[in-house]
Amino acid sequence: MLQFTKRTEYALIALVHMVDREGEVTSVRELCERYPLPKRLLAEVLKDLSHAGLVVSHRGAQGGYSLAAPAERLTLGAIIGAIEGVPTLTNCDALALSRDGGCEVHPVCPIRSPIERVRENIWRLFEATSLRSLVPDPRAGRTEVIQRLRESLATGAPH
Amino acid sequence: MLQFTKRTEYALIALVHMVDREGEVTSVRELCERYPLPKRLLAEVLKDLSHAGLVVSHRGAQGGYSLAAPAERLTLGAIIGAIEGVPTLTNCDALALSRDGGCEVHPVCPIRSPIERVRENIWRLFEATSLRSLVPDPRAGRTEVIQRLRESLATGAPH
DNA sequence: CAATATAGCACTGAAATGGTGCTATATGGC
DNA sequence: GCCATATAGCACCATTTCAGTGCTATATTG
């Protein structure tokens, strides 16, 4: 439905939380004490992020997770990709990857390339958005949040 | 899964088809003869577009659908909205709209506004993309089509 | 050794999605 | 008027995806 999954949402909450604690380890328990999220599911999400190399796991007591790279270098695209996989928007791609001849509409499909452009634009937006940029500046108050909203409005949409 | 539904895909195929035939009516049968799409489902999609006022229906023999406005004024956002509804990306919105107190994470949710910005950007992209801009230029020959394909290839898209 | 915490794997229930069945109604041509 | 065509409406089923959980194993600290 063109919507982030809860897993991705949880991943973002966890990662944003960790940005303020770079260098430290954050456990799932700690996260669940702070945010009312299902512990087991959050654990699964963190595991996925670990597999994707976005966070580093530390097992055992006093263990947890920490960012695998500075928040500037972790992109929204990488995060979404780790949890949901690279979005394909149309089914053309998925079908093209299967062996059964690919998308049967394709030879006469009038929207494929154009829709690809849209997909590219969205994906570029994701990859251009760093985890750092998703974290509200702690020094800024409510004004800053409004400022951010104004900025995004002024940026306009790529086309 | 952050992906267009097939319904939206079919809608786009139908609409793009109709752009080249502005003023004429296009029936579901006609569309299915040209593209290998499930007829009944495509009919449902066209009905949705009709309800949303994006196309005008003409009942009876020789009937069909035609664009309700010039292709320049029909936006991708309106099309997606008609078929899938306005995307909410996070569940915050949907929950916020319910009466049961809204998203329980919200009071301490560190990603809400930032993710909102991302959503806004995507939605703006959709609304800034006209149906016309999705239609390959008819004055361009096969070369142009190949060019488009080359572009998508160059950017890493399969096919 | 015990407590803590991640790793791995499988599974269930609910919701969204793709697709279909059936009937009613409107229009055009014979 | 009658028939073929084509949309309108509504409900329904099957598959897939997704949220969330159960259980066991392994690693680390004290």
XYZ file of C-alpha atoms (C1' of nucleotides) in Angstrom:
378
model
C 0.000 0.000 0.000
C 2.937 2.266 -0.584
C 3.627 2.503 3.102
C 6.502 1.675 5.382
C 6.064 -1.514 7.374
C 6.063 -1.418 11.137
C 9.366 -3.250 11.054
C 10.895 -0.332 9.204
C 9.270 2.082 11.583
C 10.707 0.216 14.543
C 14.100 0.106 12.890
C 14.050 3.871 12.478
C 13.052 4.423 16.075
C 15.863 2.179 17.260
C 18.441 3.723 14.969
C 17.493 7.286 15.801
C 17.760 6.334 19.441
C 21.255 5.004 18.874
C 22.413 8.098 17.045
C 22.317 10.022 20.298
C 24.451 7.288 21.836
C 27.140 6.691 19.266
C 29.876 4.507 20.684
C 27.609 2.988 23.327
C 25.684 -0.238 23.004
C 21.911 -0.262 23.151
C 20.011 -3.402 24.099
C 16.551 -4.380 22.966
C 15.439 -4.295 26.580
C 16.605 -0.723 26.884
C 14.673 0.265 23.780
C 11.517 -1.422 24.973
C 11.724 0.341 28.307
C 11.798 3.641 26.479
C 9.308 2.926 23.714
C 6.215 0.746 23.960
C 7.228 -1.676 21.218
C 6.894 -5.481 21.076
C 10.236 -6.757 22.301
C 10.535 -9.900 20.242
C 9.652 -8.131 17.027
C 12.078 -5.354 17.724
C 14.723 -7.993 18.325
C 14.000 -9.472 14.909
C 14.350 -6.069 13.339
C 17.666 -5.424 15.014
C 18.854 -8.810 13.827
C 17.996 -7.839 10.268
C 19.857 -4.578 10.636
C 22.807 -6.525 11.987
C 22.753 -8.904 9.030
C 22.711 -5.963 6.685
C 25.728 -4.543 8.441
C 24.029 -1.362 9.556
C 24.555 -2.106 13.216
C 27.102 -4.181 15.089
C 25.863 -6.730 17.597
C 27.446 -7.388 20.947
C 26.344 -10.657 22.479
C 26.187 -11.638 26.082
C 25.463 -9.694 29.215
C 25.878 -5.955 28.799
C 25.528 -6.631 25.100
C 23.337 -4.925 22.552
C 23.774 -3.067 19.307
C 25.646 -0.030 18.145
C 25.767 1.811 14.840
C 28.152 0.264 12.349
C 28.953 3.654 10.847
C 28.508 7.345 11.563
C 24.896 8.462 11.238
C 25.876 10.585 8.262
C 26.773 7.495 6.291
C 23.714 5.402 7.091
C 21.000 6.202 4.587
C 17.274 5.755 4.739
C 17.657 3.735 1.554
C 20.002 1.291 3.218
C 17.693 0.959 6.197
C 14.616 0.300 4.109
C 16.586 -2.061 1.933
C 17.726 -3.990 4.979
C 14.227 -4.430 6.351
C 11.942 -4.508 3.341
C 14.304 -5.094 0.475
C 14.792 -2.711 -2.387
C 11.355 -1.517 -3.420
C 10.280 -2.325 -6.937
C 7.124 -0.210 -7.060
C 5.894 -2.008 -10.151
C 5.838 -5.750 -10.450
C 7.811 -5.611 -13.649
C 11.093 -5.997 -11.850
C 10.070 -8.919 -9.736
C 8.649 -10.648 -12.770
C 11.668 -9.815 -14.837
C 13.786 -11.585 -12.267
C 11.735 -14.758 -12.477
C 12.549 -17.291 -15.181
C 9.056 -17.647 -16.528
C 9.503 -15.175 -19.305
C 9.122 -12.002 -17.343
C 6.242 -9.553 -17.385
C 3.855 -10.508 -20.135
C 2.680 -6.943 -20.452
C 6.170 -5.696 -21.015
C 6.401 -5.863 -24.800
C 3.487 -3.456 -25.034
C 3.630 -1.898 -21.587
C 3.401 1.866 -22.050
C 4.218 2.834 -18.502
C 7.250 0.804 -17.655
C 9.983 3.314 -18.325
C 8.054 6.266 -16.964
C 7.208 4.443 -13.762
C 10.833 3.480 -13.504
C 11.687 7.146 -13.402
C 9.315 7.703 -10.535
C 10.806 4.775 -8.700
C 14.279 6.101 -9.304
C 13.294 9.452 -7.894
C 11.892 7.956 -4.737
C 14.846 5.709 -4.262
C 17.211 8.572 -4.811
C 15.363 10.521 -2.151
C 15.820 7.613 0.243
C 19.496 7.260 -0.503
C 20.043 10.978 -0.181
C 18.463 10.998 3.247
C 20.954 10.194 5.972
C 20.013 8.809 9.329
C 21.556 11.910 10.815
C 19.168 14.138 8.942
C 16.264 12.251 10.472
C 17.374 13.067 13.976
C 15.976 16.316 15.313
C 18.740 18.623 16.402
C 18.819 18.333 20.198
C 19.948 21.933 20.473
C 16.913 23.111 18.579
C 13.549 23.562 20.137
C 10.147 23.363 18.582
C 11.043 26.172 16.237
C 13.663 24.045 14.592
C 11.177 21.329 13.785
C 8.973 23.834 12.053
C 12.035 25.114 10.264
C 12.741 21.618 8.971
C 9.226 21.316 7.696
C 9.536 24.648 5.950
C 12.750 23.513 4.325
C 11.256 20.367 2.941
C 8.361 22.338 1.615
C 10.655 24.800 -0.076
C 12.785 22.047 -1.539
C 10.017 21.034 -3.826
C 9.728 17.676 -5.444
C 12.224 16.343 -7.915
C 10.713 15.766 -11.307
C 5.860 -3.065 1.040
C 6.373 0.382 -0.333
C 5.255 -0.683 -3.757
C 2.487 0.238 -6.125
C -0.348 -2.252 -6.243
C -1.245 -3.981 -9.472
C -4.473 -2.031 -9.442
C -2.487 1.208 -9.602
C -0.289 -0.253 -12.293
C -3.330 -1.196 -14.352
C -4.809 2.226 -13.797
C -1.679 3.842 -15.149
C -1.629 1.608 -18.185
C -5.243 2.447 -18.926
C -4.797 6.159 -18.371
C -1.654 6.407 -20.443
C -3.491 4.565 -23.166
C -6.279 7.087 -23.019
C -3.978 10.075 -23.192
C -3.220 9.256 -26.809
C -6.957 9.170 -27.459
C -8.230 12.249 -25.718
C -11.828 12.947 -26.674
C -12.486 9.332 -27.618
C -13.939 6.680 -25.371
C -11.950 3.587 -24.480
C -13.678 0.405 -23.338
C -12.319 -2.214 -20.995
C -12.540 -4.732 -23.806
C -10.389 -2.524 -25.991
C -7.781 -2.254 -23.267
C -7.743 -5.989 -22.675
C -7.288 -6.677 -26.361
C -4.228 -4.491 -26.340
C -2.755 -5.472 -22.983
C -2.913 -8.915 -21.364
C -4.673 -7.779 -18.205
C -7.484 -9.471 -16.262
C -10.625 -7.878 -17.649
C -12.789 -7.922 -14.555
C -10.096 -6.442 -12.378
C -9.331 -3.744 -14.880
C -13.038 -2.932 -14.917
C -12.977 -2.515 -11.140
C -10.027 -0.195 -11.454
C -11.730 1.936 -14.066
C -14.777 2.114 -11.853
C -12.625 3.440 -9.025
C -11.115 6.033 -11.325
C -14.593 6.993 -12.378
C -15.728 7.386 -8.783
C -12.750 9.587 -8.110
C -13.688 11.744 -11.062
C -10.503 11.107 -13.001
C -12.334 9.556 -15.903
C -15.846 9.898 -17.236
C -17.855 6.770 -17.884
C -20.110 6.223 -20.865
C -22.517 3.375 -20.392
C -24.137 1.184 -22.987
C -22.974 -0.028 -26.351
C -20.090 1.950 -27.796
C -19.495 3.084 -24.233
C -16.301 3.168 -22.237
C -14.239 5.742 -20.437
C -12.510 8.964 -21.330
C -10.265 11.301 -19.392
C -12.135 13.761 -17.211
C -9.465 16.420 -17.689
C -6.433 17.162 -19.848
C -3.525 14.859 -19.098
C -1.571 17.825 -17.788
C -4.019 18.261 -14.959
C -4.255 14.633 -13.880
C -1.511 13.932 -11.381
C 0.093 10.715 -10.304
C -0.909 11.679 -6.799
C -4.561 11.852 -7.719
C -4.347 8.512 -9.487
C -2.667 6.761 -6.583
C -5.057 8.417 -4.193
C -8.006 7.181 -6.208
C -6.845 3.571 -6.216
C -4.889 3.097 -3.014
C -5.868 6.086 -0.955
C -3.457 8.690 0.303
C -0.385 6.852 1.561
C 0.435 7.270 5.213
C 3.896 5.647 5.172
C 3.954 5.347 8.935
C 1.063 4.100 10.966
C 1.105 7.221 13.068
C -1.412 8.950 10.834
C -3.901 6.146 10.718
C -3.668 5.723 14.454
C -3.866 9.430 15.031
C -7.114 9.465 13.130
C -8.636 6.747 15.271
C -10.386 7.749 18.463
C -8.598 5.329 20.734
C -5.959 7.747 21.855
C -3.784 7.605 18.788
C -0.335 6.075 18.432
C 0.885 5.009 21.824
C 4.456 5.545 20.775
C 3.733 9.053 19.718
C 4.443 10.909 22.948
C 8.002 9.602 22.876
C 8.290 8.783 19.194
C 11.556 10.250 17.932
C 10.901 9.720 14.253
C 7.444 11.090 13.762
C 8.185 14.476 12.272
C 11.220 13.342 10.312
C 9.318 10.523 8.685
C 6.540 12.926 7.983
C 8.961 14.972 5.966
C 9.920 11.980 3.884
C 6.290 11.224 3.288
C 5.666 14.797 2.286
C 8.497 14.665 -0.193
C 7.211 11.540 -1.827
C 3.693 12.816 -1.978
C 4.866 16.080 -3.467
C 6.713 14.130 -6.106
C 3.502 12.312 -6.961
C 1.467 15.467 -7.121
C 4.074 17.214 -9.221
C 4.064 14.385 -11.737
C 1.381 14.811 -14.364
C -0.100 11.985 -16.327
C 1.182 13.737 -19.415
C 4.735 13.548 -18.190
C 4.374 9.796 -17.885
C 3.480 9.388 -21.523
C 6.397 8.883 -23.888
C 6.522 11.612 -26.471
C 4.582 10.332 -29.511
C 6.682 12.436 -31.868
C 9.682 10.405 -30.859
C 10.190 7.182 -32.705
C 11.653 3.924 -31.579
C 14.926 5.669 -30.950
C 13.368 7.594 -28.146
C 11.970 4.457 -26.588
C 15.329 2.788 -26.764
C 16.806 5.897 -25.282
C 14.432 5.622 -22.373
C 15.303 1.988 -21.887
C 18.987 2.807 -22.046
C 18.465 5.394 -19.374
C 16.809 2.927 -17.064
C 19.531 0.407 -17.818
C 22.217 2.922 -17.065
C 20.676 3.659 -13.728
C 20.824 0.041 -12.773
C 17.254 -1.011 -13.359
C 16.741 -4.554 -14.593
C 15.716 -5.111 -18.219
C 27.468 -21.421 37.087
C 23.857 -18.005 36.542
C 21.973 -14.025 34.469
C 21.757 -11.413 30.422
C 21.397 -10.799 25.557
C 21.783 -11.911 20.761
C 21.183 -15.906 16.853
C 18.310 -18.779 14.382
C 14.197 -20.906 12.919
C 9.554 -21.768 12.518
C 4.998 -20.757 13.221
C 0.220 -18.481 13.817
C -3.485 -14.972 13.066
C -4.968 -11.013 10.789
C -5.022 -7.903 7.043
C -4.152 -6.459 2.344
C -4.231 -7.780 -2.295
C -5.279 -10.099 -6.745
C -8.860 -11.841 -8.931
C -13.720 -13.686 -9.857
C -19.145 -14.420 -9.859
C -23.378 -12.648 -10.392
C -26.945 -9.429 -11.235
C -28.681 -4.879 -12.546
C -28.847 -0.997 -15.556
C -27.929 1.975 -19.523
C -27.161 2.701 -24.548
C -27.026 1.962 -29.546
C -28.326 -0.552 -33.644
C -31.290 -3.821 -35.937
C -39.072 -3.758 -28.947
C -35.180 -6.740 -28.669
C -30.514 -7.944 -28.420
C -25.660 -7.142 -27.932
C -22.514 -4.348 -25.619
C -20.693 -2.080 -21.674
C -20.598 -0.007 -17.164
C -22.500 -0.261 -11.867
C -22.683 -2.516 -7.716
C -21.761 -5.926 -4.395
C -20.048 -9.816 -2.474
C -16.933 -13.357 -2.369
C -12.589 -16.438 -2.393
C -7.508 -17.472 -2.563
C -2.972 -16.012 -2.010
C 0.469 -13.244 -0.058
C 2.264 -10.161 3.264
C 2.770 -8.691 7.701
C 2.700 -8.273 12.843
C 3.785 -10.751 16.481
C 5.173 -15.025 19.245
C 7.491 -19.690 20.793
C 11.339 -22.141 21.454
C 16.075 -23.365 21.640
C 20.987 -22.389 21.091
C 25.019 -19.660 21.832
C 27.949 -15.990 23.614
C 29.513 -12.862 27.390
C 29.980 -10.921 31.906
C 30.469 -11.369 36.778
